[in-house]
Amino acid sequence: MQLKIKFALIAMCCVQLSFAQINDKPKTVEDEDDQESSFTFTETQLSENDDMSQNVSIIGSSTNIYASNVGYRFSPMRFKYRGMDPRYNDIYINGNPMNDLERGSFSYSLVGGLNNQTRAVESTLPFEDNTYTMGGMAGSNNYNFRPSSFGTGQRVSLAGANRNYTLRGMYTYNSGLMSNGWAYTASLTYRWAGRGYVKGTFYNALSYFFGAEKRINDAHSISFVTWGNPTERSTQGASTDEGYWLANSYTYNPYWGYQDGKVRNSRVVREYVPTALFTWDWKINDQTKLTTSLSGRYGMYRTTKLNYNNSENPQPDYYKKMPSNFYNVWEENSPNRTKQNLEDWKYTRDYWRASEENRQIKWDQLYASNEQANKAGVDAMYIVQARHNNTFNLSLASNLQHQIDKNHKLTGGISLQKNTGYHYYTIDDLLGAQYYHNVNTYASGNYGIGSTQLMYDIRDGGKLVKEGDKFMADYNIYTNKANAWATFAGNRGMLHYYVSGRIGGTTIQRDGKMQNGLAPENSLGKSGTAKFLDGGGKAGLIATLGHGHTLTLGAGYQTMAPLANTAFAAPEMNNDFVTNLDLEKILSTELSYQYEGAWVHINLSGYYSKTKNGTEWTPLYYDDANSFSYMSLTGIDREYYGAELGVKFKVTSAFEINVLGTVGESKYTKDADVRYLMSTKGTYDTDLAHIKGMRESGTPLTATSIGLSYHAKGWYLDLYGNYYDRIYLSYSPTYRFESAAAANGLITNTGEFDYDKASQAKGNGGFMLDASIGRSMYVKKGSLSVNLMLTNILNKRDFCTGGYEQSRADYTNSGNARTYVFSMNPKKYYAYGLNGMLIVSYRF
Amino acid sequence: MKKIFFIIMAFALAVSSCQKDWDTPNTENAYGNPKLEITNLKTIAEVKDSFKNYVTTSYSYKQVTKPMQIVGVVTGNDIGGNMYSEIAIQDSTAAIIIAIQHGGLWGSLPIGAKILVELNGLYLGNYGLQPEIGTPYTNSSGNTYVSRMNPMLWQEHYKILSYGEAPEPEVFADGKEKTTWDLYKDAGKLGVLKNVTFKEGGRTTWATPNAGSGNKSLYFNEQTQTVMVYTSNYAQFCADTIPSGKVNITGIFKRYSTSSKDSWEILLRSIEDCEEVK
């Protein structure tokens, strides 16, 4: 015992690779891969751009070749299942709902580092019935976090990688269910990178998981688990193709710079969401089981950003610092192609290429400017501010399963959730400055100096703020949800059918903690409460036709309450709800075919979904008004349809070939109404956004793969060739405003909006080769395995994984055409080149 | 078992460090080109005189093609949001505007900073007969004149010598006294207009708020229409009401000349440049 402990400690503490852990079932190494890649890649390419949200859906299945492989296989490209936003993908733990109540989607970082705990999952495709919910149109998953369900024994693993983290150590202890009825679990994971794959990024995360379970008797079992993933990491910013070209690197990152010779990143995320989950399983009788769970979590999320006042944006790839700001590289007949323009273009290009410092933030300059601000007795020119999104959540869920008879089953449940989101800004670093006031500097000049309109909080009179003080905005969002669902499933001959229904209620309210000068009557205190009643139903039919053929048909219709993070017109300023706030209506259908033969397994699906009356909300800089503004788009209609194919050929007992593919569409089918508030005036304006034809961004809508797998004699060799295409970038609503159409040259000869010319920016796809090599073996005590995973073996660098169109206009506020053409310069992210991870694990 | 957890936890916590606090770095030479040297120093008046044709003829400019330096003190910048993308510098002989395409110039070129400027490669010209240093710009009507230079280029062409040397503003006029300044010799200087009253005093704002780009000219009861205060809509004091009583107005006195009129435009650096006289 002592020796094992020492060995484990040594293994943890040093980077030397030891032998690894064997896996019981042939699939387990791949399972580990699943978890590795899913978690690794999503964290790798998580953007902290304000406009970008986490966009990975978690999907799985034991019998569907496509669904069971697609999450892992396409994760380097941040694939979204069916091009659907992850808020349609419901994640549960022990039957307790875990999606974020304000954003609607699940925060992957909630279970970051818990690779060993998230192996047991009941994955449900959109039209499969389950025991814990009536799920959304992108499927659902229920993780089992009961200590008795985790594999008994100890596991140690060490990994080295060149991804967003460099080193990972993991230790897990599971007692399993012991004879005294107790089961314990304890786990620690540590991930670190002084410098991640992208320069300027670092990673520092500790995950812990502790739990205990007691089988009281044959009927009752209670468990308590608590976990957390305190993380500190810095991020990569998207840049334009011009920026990547000048930097001669696809991992150019404009968010960092040198300070006193050390790398300092302006966008640092600190996140910690300690969670506790209490579960009571009650086996009422042999046919009936009740699972009740109560979860509580307090999430702390903080992200920093460089901000500026009475100055120019210091971001190193700000458009005014680009060569194409001086010489119009797009239009041959542009007047901005004089001799001097060309001189300036060359000078700027040479400046960018002259040194790395020229391409990054110049922190010493920011401090120097603030020194001058101190001498002049005025507010800092540059600060680092932090945006905080903290959450307190309590969720109670109770699910009942009752086997009525051999062929009929009834499941149902209720859940109640109470969520408070705390949103505010603090001063993180004054960068040597002495003064900064809680004043709306964007609106400076629109109102007299010292006027209340310029104060973020009239009650403090635009006071001086220090590091750590709240400023700019401070408000809470209260979201409560109640949900009841039931499913009746039955078998009749060769048919399995089910019918599900659910009904729910949501309330949303804002509570302002600052009296904003531009909304003095309407910012401090509680808003009204928006109440929504939603619900719907789903039905599915599975026909087992014999000889391995199965046909599935599913259809569902439900309404969904709008999300709290799109429900308010300008939550940083006032208590106003978005006008025309209403339920989103969702219709989804699917037809699937499965063939399971002796040596071939085929899954083929076609799906069609339609949503109506959706809402989106974006803050952005709106040039025409020379103001930062908050935009709400309502009346959004979308369609999702496509085909999915998964085929597995079992050539020999050891060798398999599989083929996956999807060609899909996920698009906006209607223009949307816009209502926006200008932060410098506090007044609303409306417009029409011609977004018909826009598509879901940041995911390949066409993705195909061929995989070769050889698993035998303890060896696991996999080679995957993947092809990705039709990757769209997030659209800019302002570029497609009706009021801006003439100025943007987006009107056809017949006077209509030119949708073709306003087509959405796309990213480059292509062919990517991935592989995995593993070996597992038994040793004297326990088992070891070594696994090497490689992604993008051909080192193809120009894969665009996503990005966004810039929201600024191609003309100035006074109507003059700019030299820099924003509409030709979307910001992009590129996939990593050859990267990999080597994991060595030992189980005993 | 407990021991191993404690050890591992302690190890993990010890290794995971919080983002440290950052100390103020060395900011000397953060801006400008420390390698610049004086090899051919001229006064601003000498430079203006040697390029006289180019600074006194509209749409005229010439490049400086050999090393030539001037030393001047920054008297005007964009700290108040009014003087956009330009600074005024002055020595004991004259003043000149340097046009640089960048916001927040006040952070690197504060008022009172004495700077050395290397003119070699830059252009001498004028905007409305106000002498300027910059690079050629062609407007939509096809006219070319000296205007805002590439800010990365500018960084190579100056060096800070010292701070806190702002001169006192020269008295341009006092009340109804006739002005004593010369449009050619004194254009761009820091000056003060004493004991004057605004024609629209107390009844209008310095510029037009919430109107996007634009500017406003304000006139004095004691002076002719050739003397005005010029304020940008982006000035921080744009929405403040101009005083109704007697004031002393300090600012950069730029020349603005058209075919019909030759006038003085006074640009306030900040609201403090307007002093109400008791």
PDB file of C-alpha atoms in Angstrom, chain A residues 368-369 371-373 375-376, chain B residues 31 72-79 87-89 104-115 158 160 162-166 269:
ATOM      1  CA  ALA A 368       3.428  56.227 -19.607  1.00  0.00           C
ATOM      2  CA  SER A 369       0.171  57.792 -20.790  1.00  0.00           C
ATOM      3  CA  GLU A 371       1.602  59.034 -15.834  1.00  0.00           C
ATOM      4  CA  GLN A 372       0.720  62.076 -17.924  1.00  0.00           C
ATOM      5  CA  ALA A 373      -2.910  61.749 -16.861  1.00  0.00           C
ATOM      6  CA  LYS A 375       0.320  64.991 -13.901  1.00  0.00           C
ATOM      7  CA  ALA A 376      -2.612  66.665 -15.615  1.00  0.00           C
TER       8      ALA A 376
ATOM      9  CA  TYR B  31       7.156  56.768 -26.805  1.00  0.00           C
ATOM     10  CA  GLY B  72       9.585  73.140 -29.449  1.00  0.00           C
ATOM     11  CA  VAL B  73       7.290  72.930 -26.468  1.00  0.00           C
ATOM     12  CA  VAL B  74       3.858  71.327 -26.866  1.00  0.00           C
ATOM     13  CA  THR B  75       1.283  74.039 -26.260  1.00  0.00           C
ATOM     14  CA  GLY B  76      -1.847  72.373 -27.587  1.00  0.00           C
ATOM     15  CA  ASN B  77      -3.146  68.797 -27.803  1.00  0.00           C
ATOM     16  CA  ASP B  78      -6.361  66.746 -27.660  1.00  0.00           C
ATOM     17  CA  ILE B  79      -6.711  66.447 -23.873  1.00  0.00           C
ATOM     18  CA  ILE B  87      -0.504  69.225 -31.705  1.00  0.00           C
ATOM     19  CA  ALA B  88       0.816  72.757 -31.591  1.00  0.00           C
ATOM     20  CA  ILE B  89       4.483  73.298 -30.727  1.00  0.00           C
ATOM     21  CA  GLY B 104      -5.136  60.509 -27.303  1.00  0.00           C
ATOM     22  CA  LEU B 105      -1.956  62.321 -28.315  1.00  0.00           C
ATOM     23  CA  TRP B 106      -2.006  64.085 -24.957  1.00  0.00           C
ATOM     24  CA  GLY B 107      -0.835  60.871 -23.297  1.00  0.00           C
ATOM     25  CA  SER B 108       2.531  60.977 -25.058  1.00  0.00           C
ATOM     26  CA  LEU B 109       2.712  64.678 -25.897  1.00  0.00           C
ATOM     27  CA  PRO B 110       1.468  66.539 -22.819  1.00  0.00           C
ATOM     28  CA  ILE B 111       1.306  70.296 -22.704  1.00  0.00           C
ATOM     29  CA  GLY B 112       4.694  71.573 -21.605  1.00  0.00           C
ATOM     30  CA  ALA B 113       6.686  68.724 -23.106  1.00  0.00           C
ATOM     31  CA  LYS B 114       9.761  69.940 -24.898  1.00  0.00           C
ATOM     32  CA  ILE B 115      10.351  67.787 -27.951  1.00  0.00           C
ATOM     33  CA  TYR B 158      10.460  62.889 -32.249  1.00  0.00           C
ATOM     34  CA  ILE B 160      10.948  64.031 -25.494  1.00  0.00           C
ATOM     35  CA  SER B 162      11.887  67.462 -20.858  1.00  0.00           C
ATOM     36  CA  TYR B 163       8.491  68.142 -19.323  1.00  0.00           C
ATOM     37  CA  GLY B 164       6.747  71.052 -17.663  1.00  0.00           C
ATOM     38  CA  GLU B 165       8.015  73.880 -19.862  1.00  0.00           C
ATOM     39  CA  ALA B 166       4.731  75.367 -21.082  1.00  0.00           C
ATOM     40  CA  ARG B 269      -7.424  72.906 -25.124  1.00  0.00           C
TER      41      ARG B 269
END
